[in-house]
Coordinates of N, CA and C in Angstrom, one line a residue:
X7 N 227.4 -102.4 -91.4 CA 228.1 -103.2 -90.5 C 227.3 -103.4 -89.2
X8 N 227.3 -104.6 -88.6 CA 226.6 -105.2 -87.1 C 226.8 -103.9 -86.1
X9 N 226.2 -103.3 -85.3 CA 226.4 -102.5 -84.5 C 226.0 -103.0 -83.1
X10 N 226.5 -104.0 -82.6 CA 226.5 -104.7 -81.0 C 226.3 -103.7 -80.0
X11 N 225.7 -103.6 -78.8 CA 226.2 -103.0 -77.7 C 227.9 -103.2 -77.5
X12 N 228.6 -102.3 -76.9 CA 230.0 -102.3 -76.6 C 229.9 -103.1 -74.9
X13 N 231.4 -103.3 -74.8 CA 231.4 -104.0 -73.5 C 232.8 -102.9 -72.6
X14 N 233.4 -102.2 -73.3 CA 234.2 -101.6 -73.2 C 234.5 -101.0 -71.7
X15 N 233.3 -100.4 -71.7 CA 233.1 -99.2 -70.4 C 232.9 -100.5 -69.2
X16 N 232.9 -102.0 -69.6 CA 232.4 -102.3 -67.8 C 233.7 -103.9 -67.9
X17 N 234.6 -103.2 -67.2 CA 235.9 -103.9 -67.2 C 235.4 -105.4 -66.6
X18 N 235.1 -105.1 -65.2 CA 234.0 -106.3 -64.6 C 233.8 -108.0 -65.3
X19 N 233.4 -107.4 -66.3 CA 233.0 -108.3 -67.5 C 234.3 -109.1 -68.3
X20 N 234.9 -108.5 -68.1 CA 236.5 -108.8 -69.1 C 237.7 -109.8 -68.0
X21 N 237.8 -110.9 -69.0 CA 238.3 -112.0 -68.6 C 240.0 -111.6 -68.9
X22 N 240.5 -112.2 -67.7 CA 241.9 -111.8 -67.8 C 242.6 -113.3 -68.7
X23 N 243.3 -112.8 -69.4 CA 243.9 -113.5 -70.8 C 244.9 -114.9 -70.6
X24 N 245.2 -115.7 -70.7 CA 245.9 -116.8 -70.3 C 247.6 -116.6 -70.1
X25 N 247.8 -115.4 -70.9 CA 249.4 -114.5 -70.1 C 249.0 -113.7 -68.6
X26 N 248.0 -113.2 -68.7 CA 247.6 -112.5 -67.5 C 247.6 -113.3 -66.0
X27 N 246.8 -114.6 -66.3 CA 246.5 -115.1 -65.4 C 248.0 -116.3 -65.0
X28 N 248.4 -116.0 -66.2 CA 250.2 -116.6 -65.2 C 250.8 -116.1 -64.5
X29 N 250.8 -114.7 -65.2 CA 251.6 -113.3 -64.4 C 250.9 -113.4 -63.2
X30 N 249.6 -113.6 -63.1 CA 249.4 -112.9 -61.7 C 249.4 -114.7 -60.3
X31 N 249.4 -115.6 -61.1 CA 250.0 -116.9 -60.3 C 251.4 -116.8 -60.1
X32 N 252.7 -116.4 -61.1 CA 253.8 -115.8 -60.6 C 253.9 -115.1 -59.8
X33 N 253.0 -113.6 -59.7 CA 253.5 -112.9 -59.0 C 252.7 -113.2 -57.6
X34 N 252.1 -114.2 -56.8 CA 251.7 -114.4 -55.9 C 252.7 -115.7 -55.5
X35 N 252.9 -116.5 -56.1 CA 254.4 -116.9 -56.1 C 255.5 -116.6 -55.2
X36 N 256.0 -115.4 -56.1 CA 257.0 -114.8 -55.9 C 256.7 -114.5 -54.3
X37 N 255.8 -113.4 -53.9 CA 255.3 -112.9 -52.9 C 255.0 -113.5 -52.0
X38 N 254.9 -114.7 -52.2 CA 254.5 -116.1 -51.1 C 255.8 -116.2 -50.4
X39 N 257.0 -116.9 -51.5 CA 257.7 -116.9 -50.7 C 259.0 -115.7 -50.4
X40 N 258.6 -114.4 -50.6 CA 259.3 -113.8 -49.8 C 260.4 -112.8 -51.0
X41 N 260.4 -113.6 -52.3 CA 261.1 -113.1 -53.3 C 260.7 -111.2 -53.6
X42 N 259.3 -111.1 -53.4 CA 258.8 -109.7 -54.4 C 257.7 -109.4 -53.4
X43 N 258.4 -108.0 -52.8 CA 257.7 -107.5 -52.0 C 256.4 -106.8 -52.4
X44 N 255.3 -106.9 -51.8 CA 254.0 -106.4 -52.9 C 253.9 -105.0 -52.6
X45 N 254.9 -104.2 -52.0 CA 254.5 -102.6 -52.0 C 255.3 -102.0 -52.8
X46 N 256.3 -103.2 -53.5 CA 257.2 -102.5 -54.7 C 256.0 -102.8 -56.2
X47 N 255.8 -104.0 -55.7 CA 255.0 -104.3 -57.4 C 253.5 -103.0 -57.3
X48 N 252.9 -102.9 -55.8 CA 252.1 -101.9 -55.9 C 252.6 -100.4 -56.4
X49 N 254.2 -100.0 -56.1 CA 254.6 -98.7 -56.4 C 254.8 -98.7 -58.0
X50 N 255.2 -99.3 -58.4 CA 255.5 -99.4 -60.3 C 253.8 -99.3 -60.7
X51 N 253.1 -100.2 -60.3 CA 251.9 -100.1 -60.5 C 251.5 -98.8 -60.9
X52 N 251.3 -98.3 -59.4 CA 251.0 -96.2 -59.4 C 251.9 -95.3 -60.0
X53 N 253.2 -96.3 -60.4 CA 254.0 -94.9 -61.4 C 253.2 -94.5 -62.8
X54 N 253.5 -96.1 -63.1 CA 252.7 -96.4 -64.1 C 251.3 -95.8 -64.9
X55 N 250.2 -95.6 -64.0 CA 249.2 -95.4 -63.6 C 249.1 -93.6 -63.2
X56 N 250.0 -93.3 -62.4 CA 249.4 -92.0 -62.2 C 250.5 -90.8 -62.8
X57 N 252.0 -91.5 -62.6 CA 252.9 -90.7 -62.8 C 253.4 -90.8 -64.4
X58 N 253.2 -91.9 -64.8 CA 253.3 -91.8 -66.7 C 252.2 -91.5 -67.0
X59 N 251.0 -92.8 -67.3 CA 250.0 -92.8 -68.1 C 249.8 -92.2 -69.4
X60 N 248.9 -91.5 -69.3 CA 248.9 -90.8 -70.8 C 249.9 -89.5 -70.6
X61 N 250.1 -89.1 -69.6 CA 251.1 -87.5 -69.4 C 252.3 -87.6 -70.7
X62 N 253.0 -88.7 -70.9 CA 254.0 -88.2 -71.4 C 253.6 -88.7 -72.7
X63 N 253.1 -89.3 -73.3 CA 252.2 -89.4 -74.7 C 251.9 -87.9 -75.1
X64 N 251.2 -87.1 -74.2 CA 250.3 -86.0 -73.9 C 251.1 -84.9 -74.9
X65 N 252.6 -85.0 -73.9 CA 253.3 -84.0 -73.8 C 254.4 -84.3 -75.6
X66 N 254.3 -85.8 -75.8 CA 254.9 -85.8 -77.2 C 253.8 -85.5 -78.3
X67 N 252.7 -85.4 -78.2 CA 251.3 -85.0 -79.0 C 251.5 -83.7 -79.3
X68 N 251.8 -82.8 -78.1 CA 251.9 -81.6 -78.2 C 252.9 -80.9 -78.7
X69 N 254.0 -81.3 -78.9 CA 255.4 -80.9 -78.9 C 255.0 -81.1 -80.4
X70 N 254.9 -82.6 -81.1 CA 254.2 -82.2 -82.8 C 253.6 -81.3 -82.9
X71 N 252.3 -81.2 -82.0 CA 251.3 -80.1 -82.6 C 252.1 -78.5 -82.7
X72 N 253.5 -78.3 -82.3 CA 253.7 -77.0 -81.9 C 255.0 -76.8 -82.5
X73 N 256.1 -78.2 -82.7 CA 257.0 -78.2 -83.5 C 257.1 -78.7 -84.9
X74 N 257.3 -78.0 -85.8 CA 257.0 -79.1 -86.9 C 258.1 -79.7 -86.8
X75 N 259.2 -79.1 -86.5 CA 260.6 -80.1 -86.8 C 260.5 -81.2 -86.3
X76 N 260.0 -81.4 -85.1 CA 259.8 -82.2 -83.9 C 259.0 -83.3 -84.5
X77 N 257.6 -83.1 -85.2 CA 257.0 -83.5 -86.1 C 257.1 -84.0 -87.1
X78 N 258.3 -83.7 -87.5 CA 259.0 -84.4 -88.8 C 259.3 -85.6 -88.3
X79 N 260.3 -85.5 -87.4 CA 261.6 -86.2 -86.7 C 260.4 -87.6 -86.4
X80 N 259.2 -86.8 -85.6 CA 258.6 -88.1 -84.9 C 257.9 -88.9 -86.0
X81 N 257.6 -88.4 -87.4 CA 256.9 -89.2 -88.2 C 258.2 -90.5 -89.4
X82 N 259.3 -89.8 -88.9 CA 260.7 -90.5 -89.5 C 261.1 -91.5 -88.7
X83 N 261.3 -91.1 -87.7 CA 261.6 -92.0 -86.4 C 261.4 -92.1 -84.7
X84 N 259.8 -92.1 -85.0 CA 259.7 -91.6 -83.6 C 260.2 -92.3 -82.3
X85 N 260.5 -93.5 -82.5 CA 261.7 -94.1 -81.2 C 262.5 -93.3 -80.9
X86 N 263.6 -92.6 -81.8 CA 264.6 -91.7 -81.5 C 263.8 -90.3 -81.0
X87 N 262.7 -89.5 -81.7 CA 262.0 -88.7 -80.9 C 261.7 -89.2 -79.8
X88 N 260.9 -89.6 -79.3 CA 260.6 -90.1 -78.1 C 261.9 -89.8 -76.7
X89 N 262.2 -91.1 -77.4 CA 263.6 -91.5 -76.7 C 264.4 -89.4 -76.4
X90 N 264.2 -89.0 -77.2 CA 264.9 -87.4 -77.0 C 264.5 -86.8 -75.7
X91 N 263.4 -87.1 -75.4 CA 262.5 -86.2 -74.3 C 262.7 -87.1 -73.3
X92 N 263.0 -88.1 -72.8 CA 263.6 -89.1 -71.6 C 262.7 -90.0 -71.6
X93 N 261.9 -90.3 -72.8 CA 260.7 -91.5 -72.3 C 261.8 -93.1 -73.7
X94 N 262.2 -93.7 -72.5 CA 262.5 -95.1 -73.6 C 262.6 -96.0 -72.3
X95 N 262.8 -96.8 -72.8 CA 262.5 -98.7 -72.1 C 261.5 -99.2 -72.7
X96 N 261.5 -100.6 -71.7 CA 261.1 -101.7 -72.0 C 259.9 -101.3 -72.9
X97 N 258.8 -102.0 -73.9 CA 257.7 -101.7 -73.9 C 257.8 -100.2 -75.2
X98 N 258.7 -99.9 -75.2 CA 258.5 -98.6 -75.8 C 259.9 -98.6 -77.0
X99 N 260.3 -99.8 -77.6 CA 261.9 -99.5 -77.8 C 261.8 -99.7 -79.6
X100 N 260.8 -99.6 -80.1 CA 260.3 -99.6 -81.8 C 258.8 -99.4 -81.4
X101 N 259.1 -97.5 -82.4 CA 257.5 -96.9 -82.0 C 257.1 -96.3 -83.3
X102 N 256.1 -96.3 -83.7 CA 255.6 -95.2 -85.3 C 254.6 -94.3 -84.8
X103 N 254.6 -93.5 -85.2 CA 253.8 -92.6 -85.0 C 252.9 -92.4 -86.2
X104 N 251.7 -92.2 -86.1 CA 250.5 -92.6 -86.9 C 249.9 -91.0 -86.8
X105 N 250.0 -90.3 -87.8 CA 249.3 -88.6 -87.9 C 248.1 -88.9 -88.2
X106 N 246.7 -88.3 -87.7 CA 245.7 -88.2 -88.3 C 245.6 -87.2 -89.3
X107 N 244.5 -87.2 -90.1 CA 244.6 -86.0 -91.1 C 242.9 -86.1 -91.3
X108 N 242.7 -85.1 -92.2 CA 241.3 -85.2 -92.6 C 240.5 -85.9 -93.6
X109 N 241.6 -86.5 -93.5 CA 241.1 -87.9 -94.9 C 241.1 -89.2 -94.4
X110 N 242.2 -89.3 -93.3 CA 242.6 -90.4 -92.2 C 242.5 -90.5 -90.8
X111 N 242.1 -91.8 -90.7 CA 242.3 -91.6 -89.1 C 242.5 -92.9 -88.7
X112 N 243.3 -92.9 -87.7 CA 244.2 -94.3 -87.2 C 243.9 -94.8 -86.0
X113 N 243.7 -96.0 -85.9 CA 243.7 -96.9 -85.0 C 244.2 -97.9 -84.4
X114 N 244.4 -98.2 -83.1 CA 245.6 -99.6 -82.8 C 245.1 -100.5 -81.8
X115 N 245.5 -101.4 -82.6 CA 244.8 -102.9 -81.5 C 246.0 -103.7 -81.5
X116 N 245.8 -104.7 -80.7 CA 246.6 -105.8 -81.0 C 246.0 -107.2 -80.5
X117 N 245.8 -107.5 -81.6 CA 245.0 -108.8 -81.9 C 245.5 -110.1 -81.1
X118 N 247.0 -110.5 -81.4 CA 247.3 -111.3 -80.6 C 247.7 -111.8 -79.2
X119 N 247.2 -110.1 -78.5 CA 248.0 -110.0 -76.8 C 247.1 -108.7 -76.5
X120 N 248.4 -108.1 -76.2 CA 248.2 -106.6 -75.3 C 249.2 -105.9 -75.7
X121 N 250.2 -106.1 -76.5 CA 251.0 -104.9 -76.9 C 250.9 -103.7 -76.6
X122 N 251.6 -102.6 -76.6 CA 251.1 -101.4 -75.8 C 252.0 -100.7 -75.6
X123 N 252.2 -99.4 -76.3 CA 253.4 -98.4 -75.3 C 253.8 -98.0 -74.2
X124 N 254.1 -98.8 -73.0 CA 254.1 -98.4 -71.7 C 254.6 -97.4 -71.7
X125 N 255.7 -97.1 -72.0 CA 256.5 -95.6 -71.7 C 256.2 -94.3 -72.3
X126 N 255.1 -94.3 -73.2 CA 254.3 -92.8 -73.3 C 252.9 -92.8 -72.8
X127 N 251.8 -94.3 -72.9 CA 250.8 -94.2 -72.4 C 250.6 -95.2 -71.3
X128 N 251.6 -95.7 -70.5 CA 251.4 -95.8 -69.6 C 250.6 -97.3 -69.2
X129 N 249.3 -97.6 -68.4 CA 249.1 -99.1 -68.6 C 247.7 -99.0 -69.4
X130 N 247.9 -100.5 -70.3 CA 246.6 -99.8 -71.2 C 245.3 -100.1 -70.1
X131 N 244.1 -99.9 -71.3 CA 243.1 -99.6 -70.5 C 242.7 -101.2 -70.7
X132 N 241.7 -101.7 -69.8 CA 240.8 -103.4 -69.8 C 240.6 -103.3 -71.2
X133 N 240.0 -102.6 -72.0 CA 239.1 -102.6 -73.3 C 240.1 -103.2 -73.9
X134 N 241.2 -102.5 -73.9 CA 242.5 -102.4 -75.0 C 242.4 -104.1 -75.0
X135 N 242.9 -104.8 -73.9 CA 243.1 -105.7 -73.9 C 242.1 -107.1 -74.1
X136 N 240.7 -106.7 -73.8 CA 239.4 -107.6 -74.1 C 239.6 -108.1 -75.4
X137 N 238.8 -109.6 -75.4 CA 238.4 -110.5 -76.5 C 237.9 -109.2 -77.6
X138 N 236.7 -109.0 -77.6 CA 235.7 -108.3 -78.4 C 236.4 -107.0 -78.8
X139 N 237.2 -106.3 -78.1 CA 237.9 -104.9 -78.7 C 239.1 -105.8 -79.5
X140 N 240.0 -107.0 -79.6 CA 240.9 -107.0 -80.1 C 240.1 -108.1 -81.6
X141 N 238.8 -108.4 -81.4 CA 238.4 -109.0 -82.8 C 237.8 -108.4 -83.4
X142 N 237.0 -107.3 -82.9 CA 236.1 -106.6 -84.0 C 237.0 -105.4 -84.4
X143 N 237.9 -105.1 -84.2 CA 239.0 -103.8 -84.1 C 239.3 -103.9 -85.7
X144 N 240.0 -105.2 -86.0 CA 240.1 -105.2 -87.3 C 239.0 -105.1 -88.5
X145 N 237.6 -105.7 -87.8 CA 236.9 -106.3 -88.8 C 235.8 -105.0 -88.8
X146 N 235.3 -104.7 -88.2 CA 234.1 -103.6 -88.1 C 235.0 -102.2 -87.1
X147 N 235.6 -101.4 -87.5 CA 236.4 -100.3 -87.1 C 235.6 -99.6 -87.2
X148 N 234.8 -99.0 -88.2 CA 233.8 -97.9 -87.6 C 233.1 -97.9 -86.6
X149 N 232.4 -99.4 -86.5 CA 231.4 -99.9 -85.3 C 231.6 -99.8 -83.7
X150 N 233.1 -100.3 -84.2 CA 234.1 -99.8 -82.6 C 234.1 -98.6 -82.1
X151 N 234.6 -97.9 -83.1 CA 234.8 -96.1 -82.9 C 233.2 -95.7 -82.6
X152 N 232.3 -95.9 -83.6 CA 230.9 -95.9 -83.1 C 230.3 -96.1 -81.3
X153 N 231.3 -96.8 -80.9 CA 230.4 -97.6 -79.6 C 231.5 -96.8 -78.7
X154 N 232.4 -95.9 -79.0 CA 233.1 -95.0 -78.5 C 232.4 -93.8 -78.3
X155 N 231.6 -93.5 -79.1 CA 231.4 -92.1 -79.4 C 231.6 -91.2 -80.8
X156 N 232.4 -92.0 -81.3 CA 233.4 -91.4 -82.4 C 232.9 -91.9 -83.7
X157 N 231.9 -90.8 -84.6 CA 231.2 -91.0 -85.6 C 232.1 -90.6 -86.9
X158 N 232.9 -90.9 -87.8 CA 233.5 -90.5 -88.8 C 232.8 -90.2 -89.9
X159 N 233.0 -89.0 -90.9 CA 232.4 -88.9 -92.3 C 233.0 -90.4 -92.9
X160 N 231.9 -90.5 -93.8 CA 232.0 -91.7 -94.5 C 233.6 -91.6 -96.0
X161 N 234.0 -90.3 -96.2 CA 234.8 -90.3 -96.7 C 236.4 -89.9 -95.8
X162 N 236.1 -90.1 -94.8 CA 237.3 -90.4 -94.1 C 237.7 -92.0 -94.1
X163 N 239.3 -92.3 -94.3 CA 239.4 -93.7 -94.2 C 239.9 -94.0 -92.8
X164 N 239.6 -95.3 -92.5 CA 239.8 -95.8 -91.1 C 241.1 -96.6 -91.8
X165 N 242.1 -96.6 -90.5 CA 243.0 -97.6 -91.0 C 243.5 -98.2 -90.0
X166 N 243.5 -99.6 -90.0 CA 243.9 -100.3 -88.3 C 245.3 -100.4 -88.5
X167 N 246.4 -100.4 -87.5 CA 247.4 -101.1 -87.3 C 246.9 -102.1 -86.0
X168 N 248.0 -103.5 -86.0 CA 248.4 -104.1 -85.2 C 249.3 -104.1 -84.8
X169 N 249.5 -104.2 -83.3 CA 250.7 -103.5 -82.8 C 251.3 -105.3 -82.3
X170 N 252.8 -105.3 -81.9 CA 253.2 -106.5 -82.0 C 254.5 -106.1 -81.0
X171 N 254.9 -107.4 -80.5 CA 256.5 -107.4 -79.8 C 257.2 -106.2 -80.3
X172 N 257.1 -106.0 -81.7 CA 258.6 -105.2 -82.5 C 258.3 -104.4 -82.7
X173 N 256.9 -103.6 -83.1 CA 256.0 -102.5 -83.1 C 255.3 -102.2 -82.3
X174 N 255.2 -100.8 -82.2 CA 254.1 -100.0 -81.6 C 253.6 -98.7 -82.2
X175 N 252.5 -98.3 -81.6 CA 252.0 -97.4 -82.4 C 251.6 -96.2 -81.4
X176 N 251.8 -94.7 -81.8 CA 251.1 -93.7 -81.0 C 250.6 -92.7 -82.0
X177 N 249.1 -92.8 -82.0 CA 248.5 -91.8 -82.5 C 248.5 -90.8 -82.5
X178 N 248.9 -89.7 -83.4 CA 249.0 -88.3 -83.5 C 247.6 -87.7 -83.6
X179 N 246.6 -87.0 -82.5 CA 245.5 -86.7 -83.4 C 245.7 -85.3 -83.8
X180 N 244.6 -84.9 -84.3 CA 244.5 -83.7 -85.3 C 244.6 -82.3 -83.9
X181 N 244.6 -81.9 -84.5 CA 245.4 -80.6 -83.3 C 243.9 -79.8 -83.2
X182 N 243.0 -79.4 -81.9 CA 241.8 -78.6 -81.8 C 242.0 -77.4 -82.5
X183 N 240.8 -77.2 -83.5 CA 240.7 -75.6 -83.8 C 240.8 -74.8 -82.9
X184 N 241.2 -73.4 -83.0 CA 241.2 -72.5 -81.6 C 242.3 -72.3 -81.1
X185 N 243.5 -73.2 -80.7 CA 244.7 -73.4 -80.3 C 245.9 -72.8 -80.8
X186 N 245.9 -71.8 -82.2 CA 247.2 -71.5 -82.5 C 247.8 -71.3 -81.5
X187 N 247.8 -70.2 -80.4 CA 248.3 -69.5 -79.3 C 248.8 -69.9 -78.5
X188 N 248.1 -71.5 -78.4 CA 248.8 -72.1 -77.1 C 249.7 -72.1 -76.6
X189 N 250.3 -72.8 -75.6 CA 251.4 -72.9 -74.8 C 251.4 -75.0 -74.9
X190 N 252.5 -75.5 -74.9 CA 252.4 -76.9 -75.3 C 251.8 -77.8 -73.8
X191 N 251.8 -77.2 -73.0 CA 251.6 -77.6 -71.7 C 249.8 -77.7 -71.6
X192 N 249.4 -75.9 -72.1 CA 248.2 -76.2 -72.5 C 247.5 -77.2 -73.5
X193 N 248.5 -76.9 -74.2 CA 247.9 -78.3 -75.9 C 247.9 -79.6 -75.0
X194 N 248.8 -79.9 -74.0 CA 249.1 -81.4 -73.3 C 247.8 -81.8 -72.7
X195 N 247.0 -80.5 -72.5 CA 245.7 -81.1 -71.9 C 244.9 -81.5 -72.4
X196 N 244.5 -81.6 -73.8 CA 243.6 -81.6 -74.7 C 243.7 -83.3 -75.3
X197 N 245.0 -83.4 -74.8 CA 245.5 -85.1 -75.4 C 244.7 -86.1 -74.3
X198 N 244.2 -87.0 -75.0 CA 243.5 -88.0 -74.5 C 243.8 -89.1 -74.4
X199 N 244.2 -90.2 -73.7 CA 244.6 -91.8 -73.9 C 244.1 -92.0 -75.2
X200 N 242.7 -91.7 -74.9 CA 242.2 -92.9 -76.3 C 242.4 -91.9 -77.6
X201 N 242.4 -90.7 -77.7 CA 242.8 -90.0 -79.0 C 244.4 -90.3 -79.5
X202 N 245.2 -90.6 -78.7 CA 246.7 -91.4 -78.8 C 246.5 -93.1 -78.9
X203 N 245.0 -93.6 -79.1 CA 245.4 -95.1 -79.7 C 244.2 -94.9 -81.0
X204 N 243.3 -93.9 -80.7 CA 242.5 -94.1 -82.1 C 241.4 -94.2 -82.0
X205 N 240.7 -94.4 -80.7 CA 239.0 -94.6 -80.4 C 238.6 -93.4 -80.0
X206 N 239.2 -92.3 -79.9 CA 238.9 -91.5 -79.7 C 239.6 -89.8 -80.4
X207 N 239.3 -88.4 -79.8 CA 240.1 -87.6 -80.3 C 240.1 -86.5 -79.6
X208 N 241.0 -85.8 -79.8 CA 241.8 -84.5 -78.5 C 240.3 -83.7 -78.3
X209 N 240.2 -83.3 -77.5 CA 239.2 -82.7 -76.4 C 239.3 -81.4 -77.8
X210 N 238.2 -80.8 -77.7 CA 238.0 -79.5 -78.6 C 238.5 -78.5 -77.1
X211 N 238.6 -77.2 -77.8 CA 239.2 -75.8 -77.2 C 237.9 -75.3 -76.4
X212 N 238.1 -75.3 -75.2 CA 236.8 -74.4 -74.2 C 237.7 -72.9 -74.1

């Protein structure tokens, strides 16, 4: 497969999408005349951003890694898990949870937008949303994970989902060696944005 330079790491470069660039003509709109004050759109912003983000993804990664029941529940119906620990709304209301294994490993794009679980990971990242991450995602997945960092055995299968209006997807990754003992709080740190969409995987045990 083609192995291009990635464009990932330099947001700069990444054109904002023909939904993007309405939203943000509405919301200067709005703000113009007086409707939508900009220190409210900036505070959702920073919730978003610093107070969700990946934290509560983190903390449902962990709670698998340490409950199986929990684990069960989330690979049955993880909307209703989820939703159990206080994380639901908009953005998050039909979720699957995608387990890695050592045969498998999962990945999520969405080809025709930005789909995205706001309510466990929070706002995606520029890449998520870029031309080149949502067309070569499907077509060359190793190449992508490649330009990530993330080298797979050849007998591991890659498998993309596309995530959509009615779906979403949160990757379960594989739990660090080293960790039986943990505490879930500790496991929570080990979770990574991108090891919860698939370009990536949970931080190893220091």
């Amino acid at each position: 497969m083609p192995h291009d330079h990635h464009d990932h790491d330099h947001p700069e470069h990444s054109e904002l999408s023909p939904i993007e660039l309405r939203v943000r003509a509405l919301e200067s709109i709005l703000v113009e005349k007086g409707y939508v004050d900009p220190a409210a759109v900036d505070a959702i912003i920073q919730t978003y951003e610093t107070e969700i983000g990946p934290h509560r993804g983190a903390r449902v990664v962990a709670m698998a890694w340490s409950d199986p029941a929990f684990a069960d529940w989330l690979k049955q119906d993880a909307t209703a898990a989820i939703a159990s620990l206080g994380y639901s709304g908009r953005q998050g209301e039909h979720m699957a949870a995608l387990f890695n294994t050592d045969t498998l490993h999962n990945m999520v794009v969405c080809t025709l937008c930005s789909c995205y679980p706001w309510t466990v990971l929070g706002l995606p990242p520029v890449w998520y949303k870029a031309p080149p991450y949502r067309a070569r995602a499907i077509k060359e997945p190793r190449a992508v994970l490649a330009e990530f960092g993330l080298t797979l055995p050849a007998t591991t299968e890659v498998r993309v989902w596309d995530s959509t209006a009615e779906m979403r997807y949160l990757v379960v990754p594989q739990r660090p060696k080293g960790t039986e003992r943990w505490s879930e709080e500790k496991l929570a740190g080990l979770v990574t944005r991108d090891s919860m969409i698939g370009t990536g995987l949970a931080r190893a045990a220091q």
